[in-house]
Amino acid sequence: DAGVTQSPTHLIKTRGQQVTLRCSPKSGHDTVSWYQQALGQGPQFIFQYYEEEERQRGNFPDRFSGHQFPNYSSELNVNALLLGDSALYLCASSKDRGQDTQYFGPGTRLTVL
Amino acid sequence: AQTVTQSQPEMSVQEAETVTLSCTYDTSESDYYLFWYKQPPSRQMILVIRQEAYKQQNATENRFSVNFQKAAKSFSLKISDSQLGDAAMYFCAYRRGRNAGGTSYGKLTFGQGTILTVHP
């Protein structure tokens, strides 16, 4: 049983560019949550997708957007990248809108130069 | 808003010894869940243990156990018989329960983390 997968593993972008990160949830899970983890810090909640809609959102600007597909996989898009967007981006999948235990993927390390 | 505080940035323990990691949280809700996650250098966040607020019994998973003090809003993790593989960053996390009302019951709120070093 494959766990949560994320791609790519690492990414380097320059300021002002746009980036798309991808996540495939664990089999049987229908909810995907995205978190941003700055170096040496705890993860911060970005948003959660369920039934192809954004259900909850953390304190992140509109430059951060997402999508969930019918197969429950998800994308995180960040526009107009800033240096401060450099972080590890974690995807977590779960059942029942996050009420069940959330399982994390290995993350995508984004570096903005 | 809920907050989670881990006051120990770093802890160390000798192999085979016991160590306790501290966590406090602030909430006005009665329906919630608490978690300890482990993040080794490989970056994969792994669930260690989970505690439902309505359960008075402390959760236990093999060598890992918690001391859940609901009135004091304290949730510490005890690791017994520490192993080299336990070395990692440990995060305490909070999640509202569905019965707390509203719709924001799926997000996890994390503490700042505690780096655990295990000495052979």
mmCIF file of N, CA and C in Angstrom, chain A residues 4 9-10 33 35 37 40-43 45 48 55-56 88 90 96-102 104-109, chain B residues 33 35 37 39 42-47 50 89 91 95-99 103-113:
data_model
loop_
_atom_site.group_PDB
_atom_site.id
_atom_site.type_symbol
_atom_site.label_atom_id
_atom_site.label_comp_id
_atom_site.label_asym_id
_atom_site.label_seq_id
_atom_site.Cartn_x
_atom_site.Cartn_y
_atom_site.Cartn_z
ATOM 1 N N VAL A 4 1.652 8.391 1.181
ATOM 2 C CA VAL A 4 1.504 9.691 0.540
ATOM 3 C C VAL A 4 2.768 9.985 -0.264
ATOM 4 N N THR A 9 10.940 16.312 -5.429
ATOM 5 C CA THR A 9 11.585 16.257 -4.125
ATOM 6 C C THR A 9 12.210 17.597 -3.782
ATOM 7 N N HIS A 10 12.879 18.175 -4.754
ATOM 8 C CA HIS A 10 13.519 19.473 -4.582
ATOM 9 C C HIS A 10 13.181 20.357 -5.781
ATOM 10 N N SER A 33 -4.348 17.957 2.921
ATOM 11 C CA SER A 33 -3.989 19.211 3.584
ATOM 12 C C SER A 33 -2.550 19.559 3.229
ATOM 13 N N TYR A 35 0.888 21.967 4.190
ATOM 14 C CA TYR A 35 1.558 22.694 5.262
ATOM 15 C C TYR A 35 2.885 23.252 4.733
ATOM 16 N N GLN A 37 6.641 24.383 6.063
ATOM 17 C CA GLN A 37 7.536 24.259 7.203
ATOM 18 C C GLN A 37 8.841 24.992 6.922
ATOM 19 N N GLY A 40 13.713 24.657 10.736
ATOM 20 C CA GLY A 40 13.772 24.700 12.192
ATOM 21 C C GLY A 40 12.470 25.071 12.881
ATOM 22 N N GLN A 41 11.377 25.124 12.141
ATOM 23 C CA GLN A 41 10.078 25.517 12.689
ATOM 24 C C GLN A 41 9.063 24.383 12.543
ATOM 25 N N GLY A 42 7.942 24.531 13.214
ATOM 26 C CA GLY A 42 6.852 23.591 13.046
ATOM 27 C C GLY A 42 6.067 23.916 11.787
ATOM 28 N N PRO A 43 5.407 22.926 11.204
ATOM 29 C CA PRO A 43 4.598 23.176 10.000
ATOM 30 C C PRO A 43 3.456 24.149 10.276
ATOM 31 N N PHE A 45 -0.264 25.422 8.683
ATOM 32 C CA PHE A 45 -1.354 24.991 7.816
ATOM 33 C C PHE A 45 -1.612 26.008 6.717
ATOM 34 N N GLN A 48 -6.824 23.069 3.106
ATOM 35 C CA GLN A 48 -7.273 21.686 3.031
ATOM 36 C C GLN A 48 -8.280 21.540 1.904
ATOM 37 N N ARG A 55 -11.666 23.710 1.717
ATOM 38 C CA ARG A 55 -12.591 23.684 2.850
ATOM 39 C C ARG A 55 -12.117 24.562 4.000
ATOM 40 N N GLN A 56 -10.836 24.683 4.154
ATOM 41 C CA GLN A 56 -10.280 25.507 5.222
ATOM 42 C C GLN A 56 -9.030 26.174 4.679
ATOM 43 N N LEU A 88 10.026 23.806 3.316
ATOM 44 C CA LEU A 88 9.605 22.439 3.001
ATOM 45 C C LEU A 88 8.089 22.443 2.956
ATOM 46 N N LEU A 90 4.774 20.302 2.915
ATOM 47 C CA LEU A 90 4.300 18.973 3.282
ATOM 48 C C LEU A 90 2.848 18.793 2.904
ATOM 49 N N ASP A 96 -12.263 11.703 5.849
ATOM 50 C CA ASP A 96 -13.262 12.445 6.604
ATOM 51 C C ASP A 96 -12.854 13.857 6.967
ATOM 52 N N ARG A 97 -12.358 14.601 5.987
ATOM 53 C CA ARG A 97 -12.043 16.026 6.156
ATOM 54 C C ARG A 97 -11.035 16.270 7.278
ATOM 55 N N GLY A 98 -10.133 15.324 7.431
ATOM 56 C CA GLY A 98 -9.067 15.541 8.396
ATOM 57 C C GLY A 98 -9.391 15.078 9.799
ATOM 58 N N GLN A 99 -10.580 14.526 9.994
ATOM 59 C CA GLN A 99 -10.924 14.046 11.319
ATOM 60 C C GLN A 99 -10.155 12.782 11.686
ATOM 61 N N ASP A 100 -9.817 12.035 10.678
ATOM 62 C CA ASP A 100 -9.015 10.853 10.904
ATOM 63 C C ASP A 100 -7.544 11.270 10.966
ATOM 64 N N THR A 101 -6.689 10.358 11.356
ATOM 65 C CA THR A 101 -5.262 10.645 11.457
ATOM 66 C C THR A 101 -4.720 11.108 10.107
ATOM 67 N N GLN A 102 -3.890 12.146 10.142
ATOM 68 C CA GLN A 102 -3.274 12.661 8.934
ATOM 69 C C GLN A 102 -1.911 12.025 8.743
ATOM 70 N N PHE A 104 1.597 12.013 6.499
ATOM 71 C CA PHE A 104 2.363 12.988 5.734
ATOM 72 C C PHE A 104 3.213 12.346 4.652
ATOM 73 N N GLY A 105 3.414 13.104 3.586
ATOM 74 C CA GLY A 105 4.363 12.724 2.560
ATOM 75 C C GLY A 105 5.753 13.199 2.923
ATOM 76 N N PRO A 106 6.741 12.885 2.096
ATOM 77 C CA PRO A 106 8.135 13.251 2.400
ATOM 78 C C PRO A 106 8.449 14.718 2.175
ATOM 79 N N GLY A 107 7.541 15.455 1.538
ATOM 80 C CA GLY A 107 7.749 16.882 1.359
ATOM 81 C C GLY A 107 8.475 17.258 0.081
ATOM 82 N N THR A 108 8.297 18.515 -0.303
ATOM 83 C CA THR A 108 9.040 19.122 -1.409
ATOM 84 C C THR A 108 9.819 20.292 -0.846
ATOM 85 N N ARG A 109 11.132 20.268 -1.048
ATOM 86 C CA ARG A 109 11.972 21.381 -0.585
ATOM 87 C C ARG A 109 12.045 22.421 -1.677
ATOM 88 N N TYR B 33 -8.089 16.787 19.854
ATOM 89 C CA TYR B 33 -7.149 15.680 19.815
ATOM 90 C C TYR B 33 -5.738 16.248 19.906
ATOM 91 N N PHE B 35 -1.493 15.176 19.411
ATOM 92 C CA PHE B 35 -0.625 14.237 18.712
ATOM 93 C C PHE B 35 0.842 14.547 19.010
ATOM 94 N N TYR B 37 4.236 13.923 16.722
ATOM 95 C CA TYR B 37 4.808 13.490 15.460
ATOM 96 C C TYR B 37 6.326 13.537 15.583
ATOM 97 N N GLN B 39 9.898 13.721 13.275
ATOM 98 C CA GLN B 39 10.436 14.052 11.953
ATOM 99 C C GLN B 39 11.938 13.830 11.951
ATOM 100 N N SER B 42 15.288 12.555 7.474
ATOM 101 C CA SER B 42 14.720 12.221 6.163
ATOM 102 C C SER B 42 13.505 13.084 5.829
ATOM 103 N N ARG B 43 13.029 13.857 6.802
ATOM 104 C CA ARG B 43 11.932 14.831 6.649
ATOM 105 C C ARG B 43 10.532 14.240 6.756
ATOM 106 N N GLN B 44 10.384 12.925 6.654
ATOM 107 C CA GLN B 44 9.049 12.333 6.703
ATOM 108 C C GLN B 44 8.462 12.487 8.097
ATOM 109 N N MET B 45 7.326 13.123 8.192
ATOM 110 C CA MET B 45 6.637 13.308 9.465
ATOM 111 C C MET B 45 5.888 12.029 9.783
ATOM 112 N N ILE B 46 6.188 11.444 10.936
ATOM 113 C CA ILE B 46 5.610 10.151 11.304
ATOM 114 C C ILE B 46 4.823 10.294 12.601
ATOM 115 N N LEU B 47 3.604 9.792 12.606
ATOM 116 C CA LEU B 47 2.790 9.838 13.817
ATOM 117 C C LEU B 47 3.366 8.895 14.859
ATOM 118 N N ARG B 50 -1.325 9.373 19.620
ATOM 119 C CA ARG B 50 -2.479 10.249 19.542
ATOM 120 C C ARG B 50 -3.307 10.100 20.810
ATOM 121 N N MET B 89 13.430 15.320 15.271
ATOM 122 C CA MET B 89 12.682 16.472 15.776
ATOM 123 C C MET B 89 11.296 15.948 16.134
ATOM 124 N N PHE B 91 7.388 16.905 17.272
ATOM 125 C CA PHE B 91 6.398 17.978 17.278
ATOM 126 C C PHE B 91 5.142 17.528 18.009
ATOM 127 N N ARG B 95 -5.540 19.344 17.293
ATOM 128 C CA ARG B 95 -6.577 19.420 16.280
ATOM 129 C C ARG B 95 -7.938 19.499 16.939
ATOM 130 N N ARG B 96 -8.765 20.416 16.514
ATOM 131 C CA ARG B 96 -10.125 20.520 17.030
ATOM 132 C C ARG B 96 -10.893 19.271 16.647
ATOM 133 N N GLY B 97 -11.872 18.925 17.470
ATOM 134 C CA GLY B 97 -12.755 17.830 17.134
ATOM 135 C C GLY B 97 -13.970 18.343 16.384
ATOM 136 N N ARG B 98 -14.649 17.452 15.708
ATOM 137 C CA ARG B 98 -15.832 17.850 14.946
ATOM 138 C C ARG B 98 -16.887 18.466 15.851
ATOM 139 N N ASN B 99 -17.015 17.950 17.058
ATOM 140 C CA ASN B 99 -18.056 18.430 17.967
ATOM 141 C C ASN B 99 -17.746 19.797 18.568
ATOM 142 N N THR B 103 -16.272 24.611 11.070
ATOM 143 C CA THR B 103 -15.781 23.706 10.030
ATOM 144 C C THR B 103 -14.269 23.530 10.074
ATOM 145 N N SER B 104 -13.587 24.287 10.913
ATOM 146 C CA SER B 104 -12.126 24.229 10.899
ATOM 147 C C SER B 104 -11.605 23.169 11.843
ATOM 148 N N TYR B 105 -12.104 21.949 11.670
ATOM 149 C CA TYR B 105 -11.707 20.896 12.598
ATOM 150 C C TYR B 105 -10.712 19.937 12.000
ATOM 151 N N GLY B 106 -10.208 20.209 10.824
ATOM 152 C CA GLY B 106 -9.276 19.273 10.218
ATOM 153 C C GLY B 106 -7.833 19.698 10.292
ATOM 154 N N LYS B 107 -7.562 20.955 10.595
ATOM 155 C CA LYS B 107 -6.183 21.412 10.521
ATOM 156 C C LYS B 107 -5.434 21.085 11.804
ATOM 157 N N LEU B 108 -4.159 20.801 11.622
ATOM 158 C CA LEU B 108 -3.260 20.560 12.745
ATOM 159 C C LEU B 108 -2.517 21.853 13.073
ATOM 160 N N THR B 109 -2.433 22.171 14.359
ATOM 161 C CA THR B 109 -1.622 23.276 14.834
ATOM 162 C C THR B 109 -0.425 22.688 15.563
ATOM 163 N N PHE B 110 0.767 23.014 15.100
ATOM 164 C CA PHE B 110 1.987 22.410 15.618
ATOM 165 C C PHE B 110 2.727 23.339 16.579
ATOM 166 N N GLY B 111 3.485 22.743 17.489
ATOM 167 C CA GLY B 111 4.440 23.485 18.295
ATOM 168 C C GLY B 111 5.717 23.697 17.499
ATOM 169 N N GLN B 112 6.716 24.306 18.171
ATOM 170 C CA GLN B 112 7.953 24.680 17.487
ATOM 171 C C GLN B 112 8.913 23.506 17.337
ATOM 172 N N GLY B 113 8.654 22.446 18.058
ATOM 173 C CA GLY B 113 9.489 21.261 17.932
ATOM 174 C C GLY B 113 10.579 21.170 18.988
#
